[in-house]
Coordinates of C-alpha atoms in Angstrom, one line a residue:
M1407 CA 11.9 -3.9 28.4
S1408 CA 11.0 -5.8 25.2
R1409 CA 9.4 -4.2 22.3
T1410 CA 6.8 -6.1 20.3
I1411 CA 6.9 -5.5 16.6
N1412 CA 3.5 -5.5 14.9
I1413 CA 3.9 -7.5 11.6
T1414 CA 0.9 -6.8 9.4
D1415 CA -0.9 -9.7 7.8
I1416 CA -0.6 -8.7 4.2
S1417 CA -3.1 -11.3 3.0
Q1418 CA -5.9 -10.1 5.3
N1419 CA -7.9 -8.5 2.5
Y1420 CA -7.2 -11.2 -0.1
D1421 CA -10.9 -12.2 0.1
K1422 CA -11.9 -8.8 -1.3
T1423 CA -12.4 -8.0 -5.0
K1424 CA -10.6 -4.6 -4.7
H1425 CA -8.2 -3.5 -2.0
L1426 CA -4.9 -1.6 -1.5
I1427 CA -1.5 -2.4 -0.2
F1428 CA 0.6 0.7 0.6
G1429 CA 4.3 0.0 1.2
Y1430 CA 6.5 2.5 2.9
T1431 CA 9.5 2.9 5.2
P1432 CA 9.4 5.2 8.2
T1433 CA 12.4 7.3 7.2
C1434 CA 11.0 8.1 3.8
G1435 CA 9.7 11.7 3.6
T1436 CA 8.0 11.1 0.2
C1437 CA 6.2 8.2 1.8
K1438 CA 4.6 10.5 4.5
I1439 CA 3.4 12.9 1.8
S1440 CA 2.1 10.1 -0.4
E1441 CA 0.3 8.4 2.6
R1442 CA -1.5 11.7 3.3
M1443 CA -2.6 11.9 -0.4
L1444 CA -3.7 8.3 -0.2
D1445 CA -5.7 8.9 3.0
I1446 CA -7.5 11.8 1.3
A1447 CA -8.3 9.9 -1.8
N1448 CA -9.4 6.9 0.2
E1449 CA -11.8 9.0 2.2
I1450 CA -13.7 9.2 -1.0
L1451 CA -13.1 5.6 -2.3
Q1452 CA -13.4 3.8 1.0
L1453 CA -11.3 0.8 -0.2
P1454 CA -9.9 -1.7 2.3
I1455 CA -6.2 -0.8 2.8
I1456 CA -3.2 -2.3 4.5
K1457 CA -0.2 -0.1 5.2
I1458 CA 3.1 -2.0 5.6
D1459 CA 6.5 -1.0 6.7
L1460 CA 8.6 -2.8 4.1
N1461 CA 11.5 -3.0 6.5
F1462 CA 9.5 -5.8 8.2
H1463 CA 8.4 -7.5 5.0
P1464 CA 11.6 -8.3 3.0
Q1465 CA 10.1 -11.4 1.5
F1466 CA 7.0 -9.5 0.3
S1467 CA 9.3 -6.9 -1.3
E1468 CA 11.4 -9.5 -3.0
T1469 CA 8.5 -11.7 -4.2
N1470 CA 6.7 -8.7 -5.6
Q1471 CA 9.9 -7.0 -6.9
I1472 CA 9.2 -3.7 -5.1
M1473 CA 11.8 -1.3 -6.5
S1474 CA 11.2 1.8 -4.4
V1475 CA 9.0 3.4 -1.8
P1476 CA 6.3 4.5 -1.6
V1477 CA 4.5 1.9 -3.5
L1478 CA 0.8 1.3 -3.8
L1479 CA -0.6 -2.0 -5.1
L1480 CA -4.2 -2.1 -6.4
M1481 CA -5.3 -5.6 -5.8
N1482 CA -8.0 -8.0 -7.0
Y1483 CA -8.2 -10.7 -4.4
D1484 CA -4.5 -11.8 -4.2
K1485 CA -3.5 -10.6 -7.7
E1486 CA -1.9 -7.2 -8.4
V1487 CA -3.9 -5.2 -10.9
K1488 CA -1.9 -2.0 -10.8
R1489 CA 1.2 -0.6 -9.2
I1490 CA 1.8 3.1 -8.5
Y1491 CA 5.2 4.5 -7.4
A1492 CA 4.6 8.2 -8.3
F1493 CA 1.7 9.8 -6.3
Q1494 CA 1.4 12.9 -8.4
S1495 CA -1.8 14.3 -6.8
V1496 CA -5.0 13.3 -5.1
P1497 CA -7.1 13.6 -8.3
N1498 CA -4.5 11.5 -10.2
L1499 CA -4.7 8.9 -7.4
L1500 CA -8.5 8.8 -7.6
E1501 CA -8.3 8.4 -11.4
N1502 CA -5.8 5.5 -11.1
L1503 CA -7.8 3.7 -8.3
K1504 CA -11.3 3.8 -9.9

């Protein structure tokens, strides 16, 4: 039985003025907590978001010099505007993403 691996198209929101790229790995406990905080914050913000398992995107990690997970990139089209590694709280995330 073969498994298909779903590789996310990271560039799918590059036509949008403001969008998010959330990088994680499945074995990262902090990533799961951060993802939940991000989901809560984004219920308010309603920004386009792509969540990527960085294990399947080594070139993206290298090109963007991703140092640790979780990582959240606030994007303007295909340009990084802000990078967040420490998801301190939902209000903090909201403030950083406005």
